[in-house]
């Protein structure tokens, strides 16, 4: 697979996945929140980016306490976003434009408003009781153990009526489903079938590595590396709530359901080190997720040594495991990468994402260089931020602000007289799609140049990865080779001008900075893509 022509690859290996956070993409109804008709209207723009697939963050019926990651009905569209007919129209238009559609599947927990949980609250005898995870109080009447919620506080909430606690790895209004229960699994498998029958091509699976918990319900050990200011959840290690063997078995069941249909895929949200991450792809005889999300470009310090070493190790590990690599720079839970790595480095990062071996996932707005938007505590809406005032980095509103389409009031996201659900970036009059369309040197046109390069040079999609010696510790260079074609990527992570070794000089296909014709000097923060003549 790895050395084949790009035509032999599947769409989810070949193409770029573009994540849309529907609340923030385009408001069509005029209520200050994005919706499905808005997304459909903007699909030609998305197709024009040269991406392969759109992944929509949750659009299902929800009280929106975690902005849709608290699902009250898995097979209905929340009225805020539109109707099933709007959804069908979106899929039809996407397919007409050659785009695949991926939905966000949230199997670990439902909303407490879900009919299943409401029935479970009926008491210990309720037929749905065992669909969730219940425990008696500890001898002192407190929670059954020390497990913590990702959003701070205990992972257990007391139900007065029955005298038991229920488990929630996120908000109390997001009770964990009990995946050990066969009926739960059967119901959740039918959700996958429901959407695939409606034409959905794939799924991003929310917190897939959290599905099962250890049945002994032992306390989790303290994390010796935790420091005040870090999220409270990280104060413990998680040997009993994450990455359990049963989870692997449940994922195999999901995969079997996907394989009932043609050419579908799933990518799993998994924050784990590579040695625990890659097993989530399963084996050829017993496959699991098609792509286990690799978040390490987000988690690692941004320097050539550490990023280069990681890329070498991960590429080699994927090769050894026979699994397809993938790369992510941003999503709705992580601060904008341009803010994280700094504006000067943002094209180095974008070039890396789109030229490494493996499927890139792009977060909406990153293609125009959207940055974190500071959201003061009074305007904050994200529960992760509101519940953890002592962890200033925990809030996710800054990376979820409205897409900047043009320089008009509210950036073309919603009508001028409406307040958008999150504030717009202050710089939206300069940083927006319309302005960047008109500027050949814009981030947007740089992004398109990168996807065009991928389309024109199969080596960038299907070619092998090989590390090259650029002669400087702050320059990371590698080759993508396929048959006789050799495309070299050189990334200057530093602020010094560097001389390019003679064997890395060739025909320049793309450079991130300026118009200098100098083949030998790499400018500070420059990314360059070069074709070597055979
Ligand atoms: C991971 C999602 O990406 C995040 O946004 C959400 O809050 C949690 N899962 C809970 O569903």
Short mmCIF file of N, CA and C in Angstrom, two decimals, residues 45 49 337-338 343-348 350 354 365-371 427 430-433 435-437 439-450 512-513:
data_model
loop_
_atom_site.label_atom_id
_atom_site.label_comp_id
_atom_site.label_asym_id
_atom_site.label_seq_id
_atom_site.Cartn_x
_atom_site.Cartn_y
_atom_site.Cartn_z
N UNK A 45 -16.71 26.56 -1.81
CA UNK A 45 -15.44 27.08 -1.27
C UNK A 45 -14.58 25.93 -0.76
N UNK A 49 -10.79 24.25 -2.06
CA UNK A 49 -9.55 24.16 -1.29
C UNK A 49 -8.72 22.94 -1.70
N UNK A 337 -3.27 26.64 15.64
CA UNK A 337 -1.84 26.35 15.50
C UNK A 337 -1.04 27.61 15.17
N UNK A 338 -1.65 28.57 14.47
CA UNK A 338 -0.88 29.78 14.15
C UNK A 338 -0.52 30.53 15.43
N UNK A 343 3.12 33.21 14.28
CA UNK A 343 2.78 33.54 12.89
C UNK A 343 3.94 33.23 11.94
N UNK A 344 5.17 33.50 12.38
CA UNK A 344 6.32 33.33 11.48
C UNK A 344 6.46 31.87 11.04
N UNK A 345 6.07 30.95 11.93
CA UNK A 345 6.25 29.52 11.63
C UNK A 345 5.03 28.88 10.99
N UNK A 346 3.96 29.66 10.78
CA UNK A 346 2.72 28.98 10.43
C UNK A 346 2.79 28.29 9.06
N UNK A 347 3.53 28.85 8.12
CA UNK A 347 3.60 28.15 6.82
C UNK A 347 4.53 26.95 6.87
N UNK A 348 5.51 27.00 7.76
CA UNK A 348 6.33 25.81 7.97
C UNK A 348 5.42 24.67 8.45
N UNK A 350 2.10 24.41 8.15
CA UNK A 350 1.11 24.03 7.12
C UNK A 350 1.78 23.15 6.05
N UNK A 354 0.89 19.10 5.13
CA UNK A 354 0.37 18.70 3.82
C UNK A 354 1.39 17.96 2.95
N UNK A 365 -10.75 27.36 8.86
CA UNK A 365 -10.17 28.67 9.18
C UNK A 365 -8.66 28.66 9.27
N UNK A 366 -8.06 27.47 9.50
CA UNK A 366 -6.60 27.42 9.56
C UNK A 366 -6.00 27.79 8.20
N UNK A 367 -6.77 27.53 7.12
CA UNK A 367 -6.25 27.83 5.78
C UNK A 367 -6.14 29.33 5.52
N UNK A 368 -6.83 30.15 6.32
CA UNK A 368 -6.66 31.61 6.16
C UNK A 368 -5.86 32.19 7.33
N UNK A 369 -5.33 31.32 8.14
CA UNK A 369 -4.49 31.79 9.25
C UNK A 369 -5.30 32.37 10.40
N UNK A 370 -6.47 31.79 10.68
CA UNK A 370 -7.20 32.25 11.87
C UNK A 370 -6.40 31.93 13.12
N UNK A 371 -6.46 32.85 14.07
CA UNK A 371 -5.72 32.68 15.33
C UNK A 371 -6.69 32.61 16.49
N UNK A 427 -9.19 41.05 13.97
CA UNK A 427 -8.54 41.33 12.68
C UNK A 427 -9.33 40.82 11.47
N UNK A 430 -9.07 42.31 7.91
CA UNK A 430 -7.89 42.02 7.07
C UNK A 430 -7.79 40.51 6.77
N UNK A 431 -8.07 39.71 7.80
CA UNK A 431 -7.90 38.26 7.64
C UNK A 431 -9.26 37.65 7.33
N UNK A 432 -9.54 37.49 6.04
CA UNK A 432 -10.80 36.85 5.65
C UNK A 432 -10.66 36.26 4.26
N UNK A 433 -11.60 35.39 3.91
CA UNK A 433 -11.50 34.66 2.65
C UNK A 433 -11.49 35.62 1.46
N UNK A 435 -10.63 38.78 1.13
CA UNK A 435 -9.39 39.54 0.98
C UNK A 435 -8.27 38.62 0.49
N UNK A 436 -8.27 37.40 0.99
CA UNK A 436 -7.15 36.50 0.64
C UNK A 436 -7.30 35.92 -0.76
N UNK A 437 -8.55 35.79 -1.23
CA UNK A 437 -8.75 35.35 -2.63
C UNK A 437 -7.99 36.29 -3.57
N UNK A 439 -5.40 38.09 -3.05
CA UNK A 439 -3.97 38.31 -2.78
C UNK A 439 -3.20 37.04 -3.09
N UNK A 440 -2.41 37.05 -4.16
CA UNK A 440 -1.69 35.81 -4.53
C UNK A 440 -0.76 35.33 -3.43
N UNK A 441 -0.32 36.25 -2.55
CA UNK A 441 0.64 35.85 -1.50
C UNK A 441 -0.05 35.49 -0.19
N UNK A 442 -1.38 35.29 -0.21
CA UNK A 442 -2.10 35.07 1.05
C UNK A 442 -1.91 33.65 1.57
N UNK A 443 -2.26 33.46 2.85
CA UNK A 443 -2.26 32.12 3.45
C UNK A 443 -3.19 31.19 2.67
N UNK A 444 -4.35 31.72 2.28
CA UNK A 444 -5.32 30.90 1.56
C UNK A 444 -4.71 30.38 0.25
N UNK A 445 -4.08 31.26 -0.49
CA UNK A 445 -3.51 30.80 -1.76
C UNK A 445 -2.29 29.91 -1.55
N UNK A 446 -1.61 30.10 -0.44
CA UNK A 446 -0.51 29.17 -0.11
C UNK A 446 -1.07 27.77 0.18
N UNK A 447 -2.16 27.75 0.92
CA UNK A 447 -2.80 26.46 1.23
C UNK A 447 -3.22 25.76 -0.07
N UNK A 448 -3.85 26.54 -0.95
CA UNK A 448 -4.30 25.92 -2.22
C UNK A 448 -3.11 25.45 -3.04
N UNK A 449 -2.01 26.21 -2.98
CA UNK A 449 -0.83 25.78 -3.74
C UNK A 449 -0.34 24.43 -3.20
N UNK A 450 -0.44 24.25 -1.89
CA UNK A 450 -0.01 22.97 -1.30
C UNK A 450 -0.91 21.82 -1.73
N UNK A 512 7.55 29.36 0.66
CA UNK A 512 6.57 30.04 1.50
C UNK A 512 6.81 31.54 1.60
N UNK A 513 8.02 31.98 1.26
CA UNK A 513 8.35 33.38 1.49
C UNK A 513 8.90 34.02 0.24
#
